[in-house]
Amino acid sequence: MTSSAGVGFRELLLHREIRGVLLAQATSDIGDNFTRVAVATLVLVRADSALLSALTFAIAFVPPLFGTPLLTPFADRLSRKSVMLLCDLARAGIVAVLTVAAWLEAPLAALFGLLVLSEIFGVPFRAARQAMLPDILPDQQRFLAVQGLSQTLNQTNQVIGLVSGGLLTSLTHPVLALSIDGLSFLVSGLLVATHVVRRSAPLPGKIGASTLVSDMGQAVRMIFSEPVRRAFVPFAWGIAYVLVAPEAVALLYAQQQGSRGLSGFLLASVPAGAAIGAVIVTRRSPARALDHMRLTAILAAIPLVLTGLNPPLPVTLALWVLAGLAQGFFVPTMFMTVTLATPMEYRGRVIGFASSIFSVMTVVGYVSTGALADLWSPAAAVASAGVFGVLVAAGLIAAWPGDALRRLVDQGTPARA
């Protein structure tokens, strides 16, 4: 596949570091989705509650509430390769304990606690990976292309992980899915160790509690001190609530439609559409991708509003695929723009803090949608998220930083302090 500027996925995958980073991402992401489906299935069977089942998926985004913002500065103050390796090893060990706990039928609170502990190490890993990409590919067009490819893989990984995880947990025992996740982190660590070049920390020096607190304060100031970050980051926080609404209630929706065996496909419908959208965006120049971002932000919410009509399962699948298609177009563009608008030495902290609040809003989205599904219906809960999404997109349009975006595109390289 070749972008309009001639950057193809094949060209990107010939780059050894990019290949290693993306394969590591694919391996661990698929495993993660195995774990989330496995634990959600255990919860749904044992508790018979849409809220608790949605909470299982939400737990993947809870770590910011427990201090993860203080961990993300390590992505600037340590070698980013080292951060990724340490996080992979930590998650492999924690998931191994989670597997044993599930086999022994430990209380749900224990499973939730171990899942949170595992996910804590995911945020600094992702912050280090995202901050590293412009160092590997400083060219703007290639960076957009690798963002699109990364988003395509992320959504494809969800499709594979959710569908196969759903089938695996229904045909065997959820413990098997958990075991695969533990192995995936070891494979990811091996790929990072053998393919990624070790670069010095952008901000070398001692790391202490006061330094980490100061770094995070600086990240907050950086987000709101520049027009592009000031418009895009709060938009990302608001839209997080919307993006997860279908996934939060997919299991219950399929169950009420009498198609429980298709729950994995319903879970994967938005990621499947997003994978297609991310492919499309790589065929656009950065300027054209930005031009279409406002429209696709609104289009991502409209199909969710239409879900409120409570259509049959095939129609719901189509609507959610369309929502994912629009999402897959604007999410890589948003990530690319915020990253390029942030100087290298602040990138890990800014991305980490922004991702942390994004995760908090994702938790709100999962829990609120699950609660509304219990109170009303899954269709009505998704529709309410869609209405909120239209309002968030309208806010982005009102705050659109046109002049600053034009300067960033003309600049052609990542921002410097």
PDB file of N, CA and C in Angstrom, residues 7-24 132-139 142-143 145-146 149 153 191-192 194-199:
ATOM      1  N   VAL A   7       4.880   6.837   0.363  1.00  0.00           N
ATOM      2  CA  VAL A   7       5.383   6.052   1.481  1.00  0.00           C
ATOM      3  C   VAL A   7       4.516   4.814   1.636  1.00  0.00           C
ATOM      4  N   GLY A   8       5.084   3.642   1.447  1.00  0.00           N
ATOM      5  CA  GLY A   8       4.321   2.415   1.523  1.00  0.00           C
ATOM      6  C   GLY A   8       4.594   1.652   2.804  1.00  0.00           C
ATOM      7  N   PHE A   9       3.637   0.798   3.184  1.00  0.00           N
ATOM      8  CA  PHE A   9       3.813  -0.027   4.367  1.00  0.00           C
ATOM      9  C   PHE A   9       5.014  -0.952   4.196  1.00  0.00           C
ATOM     10  N   ARG A  10       5.211  -1.449   2.984  1.00  0.00           N
ATOM     11  CA  ARG A  10       6.347  -2.340   2.748  1.00  0.00           C
ATOM     12  C   ARG A  10       7.661  -1.618   3.028  1.00  0.00           C
ATOM     13  N   GLU A  11       7.748  -0.368   2.576  1.00  0.00           N
ATOM     14  CA  GLU A  11       8.959   0.421   2.830  1.00  0.00           C
ATOM     15  C   GLU A  11       9.207   0.586   4.324  1.00  0.00           C
ATOM     16  N   LEU A  12       8.148   0.849   5.084  1.00  0.00           N
ATOM     17  CA  LEU A  12       8.291   1.011   6.529  1.00  0.00           C
ATOM     18  C   LEU A  12       8.759  -0.282   7.188  1.00  0.00           C
ATOM     19  N   LEU A  13       8.192  -1.401   6.764  1.00  0.00           N
ATOM     20  CA  LEU A  13       8.529  -2.679   7.397  1.00  0.00           C
ATOM     21  C   LEU A  13       9.925  -3.169   7.034  1.00  0.00           C
ATOM     22  N   LEU A  14      10.522  -2.592   5.996  1.00  0.00           N
ATOM     23  CA  LEU A  14      11.916  -2.920   5.688  1.00  0.00           C
ATOM     24  C   LEU A  14      12.888  -2.262   6.667  1.00  0.00           C
ATOM     25  N   HIS A  15      12.392  -1.274   7.416  1.00  0.00           N
ATOM     26  CA  HIS A  15      13.211  -0.600   8.423  1.00  0.00           C
ATOM     27  C   HIS A  15      13.260  -1.489   9.667  1.00  0.00           C
ATOM     28  N   ARG A  16      14.446  -1.924  10.041  1.00  0.00           N
ATOM     29  CA  ARG A  16      14.588  -2.929  11.102  1.00  0.00           C
ATOM     30  C   ARG A  16      13.967  -2.472  12.429  1.00  0.00           C
ATOM     31  N   GLU A  17      14.245  -1.238  12.840  1.00  0.00           N
ATOM     32  CA  GLU A  17      13.706  -0.767  14.116  1.00  0.00           C
ATOM     33  C   GLU A  17      12.186  -0.670  14.084  1.00  0.00           C
ATOM     34  N   ILE A  18      11.655  -0.099  13.003  1.00  0.00           N
ATOM     35  CA  ILE A  18      10.203   0.016  12.897  1.00  0.00           C
ATOM     36  C   ILE A  18       9.562  -1.359  12.910  1.00  0.00           C
ATOM     37  N   ARG A  19      10.169  -2.295  12.189  1.00  0.00           N
ATOM     38  CA  ARG A  19       9.634  -3.660  12.152  1.00  0.00           C
ATOM     39  C   ARG A  19       9.612  -4.270  13.552  1.00  0.00           C
ATOM     40  N   GLY A  20      10.678  -4.079  14.304  1.00  0.00           N
ATOM     41  CA  GLY A  20      10.742  -4.636  15.646  1.00  0.00           C
ATOM     42  C   GLY A  20       9.720  -4.019  16.586  1.00  0.00           C
ATOM     43  N   VAL A  21       9.590  -2.681  16.521  1.00  0.00           N
ATOM     44  CA  VAL A  21       8.636  -1.989  17.391  1.00  0.00           C
ATOM     45  C   VAL A  21       7.209  -2.422  17.077  1.00  0.00           C
ATOM     46  N   LEU A  22       6.871  -2.508  15.798  1.00  0.00           N
ATOM     47  CA  LEU A  22       5.503  -2.848  15.417  1.00  0.00           C
ATOM     48  C   LEU A  22       5.170  -4.310  15.694  1.00  0.00           C
ATOM     49  N   LEU A  23       6.138  -5.199  15.483  1.00  0.00           N
ATOM     50  CA  LEU A  23       5.891  -6.614  15.803  1.00  0.00           C
ATOM     51  C   LEU A  23       5.732  -6.815  17.308  1.00  0.00           C
ATOM     52  N   ALA A  24       6.519  -6.073  18.087  1.00  0.00           N
ATOM     53  CA  ALA A  24       6.374  -6.148  19.544  1.00  0.00           C
ATOM     54  C   ALA A  24       4.997  -5.646  19.959  1.00  0.00           C
ATOM     55  N   MET A 132       9.503   7.533  20.877  1.00  0.00           N
ATOM     56  CA  MET A 132      10.667   7.062  20.127  1.00  0.00           C
ATOM     57  C   MET A 132      10.466   7.154  18.616  1.00  0.00           C
ATOM     58  N   LEU A 133       9.231   7.028  18.144  1.00  0.00           N
ATOM     59  CA  LEU A 133       8.985   6.932  16.701  1.00  0.00           C
ATOM     60  C   LEU A 133       9.508   8.122  15.897  1.00  0.00           C
ATOM     61  N   PRO A 134       9.324   9.373  16.339  1.00  0.00           N
ATOM     62  CA  PRO A 134       9.887  10.480  15.549  1.00  0.00           C
ATOM     63  C   PRO A 134      11.409  10.488  15.528  1.00  0.00           C
ATOM     64  N   ASP A 135      12.056   9.883  16.536  1.00  0.00           N
ATOM     65  CA  ASP A 135      13.516   9.767  16.512  1.00  0.00           C
ATOM     66  C   ASP A 135      13.958   8.790  15.429  1.00  0.00           C
ATOM     67  N   ILE A 136      13.148   7.758  15.208  1.00  0.00           N
ATOM     68  CA  ILE A 136      13.472   6.764  14.183  1.00  0.00           C
ATOM     69  C   ILE A 136      13.138   7.290  12.787  1.00  0.00           C
ATOM     70  N   LEU A 137      11.972   7.958  12.678  1.00  0.00           N
ATOM     71  CA  LEU A 137      11.503   8.478  11.381  1.00  0.00           C
ATOM     72  C   LEU A 137      11.133   9.949  11.545  1.00  0.00           C
ATOM     73  N   PRO A 138      12.091  10.869  11.450  1.00  0.00           N
ATOM     74  CA  PRO A 138      11.791  12.290  11.647  1.00  0.00           C
ATOM     75  C   PRO A 138      10.987  12.932  10.526  1.00  0.00           C
ATOM     76  N   ASP A 139      10.977  12.322   9.336  1.00  0.00           N
ATOM     77  CA  ASP A 139      10.230  12.886   8.216  1.00  0.00           C
ATOM     78  C   ASP A 139       8.730  12.832   8.505  1.00  0.00           C
ATOM     79  N   ARG A 142       6.536  10.165   6.536  1.00  0.00           N
ATOM     80  CA  ARG A 142       6.808   8.803   6.999  1.00  0.00           C
ATOM     81  C   ARG A 142       6.295   8.584   8.416  1.00  0.00           C
ATOM     82  N   PHE A 143       6.350   9.642   9.217  1.00  0.00           N
ATOM     83  CA  PHE A 143       5.824   9.515  10.577  1.00  0.00           C
ATOM     84  C   PHE A 143       4.311   9.319  10.554  1.00  0.00           C
ATOM     85  N   ALA A 145       2.707   7.965   8.124  1.00  0.00           N
ATOM     86  CA  ALA A 145       2.511   6.613   7.597  1.00  0.00           C
ATOM     87  C   ALA A 145       2.702   5.560   8.683  1.00  0.00           C
ATOM     88  N   VAL A 146       3.724   5.731   9.526  1.00  0.00           N
ATOM     89  CA  VAL A 146       3.947   4.738  10.576  1.00  0.00           C
ATOM     90  C   VAL A 146       2.881   4.852  11.658  1.00  0.00           C
ATOM     91  N   LEU A 149       0.039   2.948  10.153  1.00  0.00           N
ATOM     92  CA  LEU A 149       0.315   1.516  10.220  1.00  0.00           C
ATOM     93  C   LEU A 149       0.173   1.005  11.650  1.00  0.00           C
ATOM     94  N   LEU A 153      -2.474  -1.768  12.863  1.00  0.00           N
ATOM     95  CA  LEU A 153      -2.098  -2.953  13.636  1.00  0.00           C
ATOM     96  C   LEU A 153      -2.851  -3.010  14.961  1.00  0.00           C
ATOM     97  N   LEU A 191      11.812  -8.996  20.936  1.00  0.00           N
ATOM     98  CA  LEU A 191      11.830  -8.188  19.723  1.00  0.00           C
ATOM     99  C   LEU A 191      12.429  -6.807  19.986  1.00  0.00           C
ATOM    100  N   VAL A 192      12.066  -6.193  21.106  1.00  0.00           N
ATOM    101  CA  VAL A 192      12.633  -4.887  21.450  1.00  0.00           C
ATOM    102  C   VAL A 192      14.140  -5.014  21.678  1.00  0.00           C
ATOM    103  N   THR A 194      16.271  -7.104  20.428  1.00  0.00           N
ATOM    104  CA  THR A 194      17.077  -7.470  19.255  1.00  0.00           C
ATOM    105  C   THR A 194      16.930  -6.501  18.076  1.00  0.00           C
ATOM    106  N   HIS A 195      15.896  -5.642  18.079  1.00  0.00           N
ATOM    107  CA  HIS A 195      15.663  -4.792  16.915  1.00  0.00           C
ATOM    108  C   HIS A 195      15.813  -3.292  17.178  1.00  0.00           C
ATOM    109  N   VAL A 196      15.611  -2.868  18.413  1.00  0.00           N
ATOM    110  CA  VAL A 196      15.588  -1.433  18.714  1.00  0.00           C
ATOM    111  C   VAL A 196      16.968  -0.957  19.154  1.00  0.00           C
ATOM    112  N   VAL A 197      17.404   0.155  18.596  1.00  0.00           N
ATOM    113  CA  VAL A 197      18.696   0.755  18.954  1.00  0.00           C
ATOM    114  C   VAL A 197      18.547   1.490  20.279  1.00  0.00           C
ATOM    115  N   ARG A 198      19.531   1.323  21.154  1.00  0.00           N
ATOM    116  CA  ARG A 198      19.500   2.030  22.430  1.00  0.00           C
ATOM    117  C   ARG A 198      19.994   3.459  22.234  1.00  0.00           C
ATOM    118  N   ARG A 199      19.161   4.429  22.588  1.00  0.00           N
ATOM    119  CA  ARG A 199      19.517   5.840  22.518  1.00  0.00           C
ATOM    120  C   ARG A 199      19.606   6.403  23.931  1.00  0.00           C
TER     121      ARG A 199
END
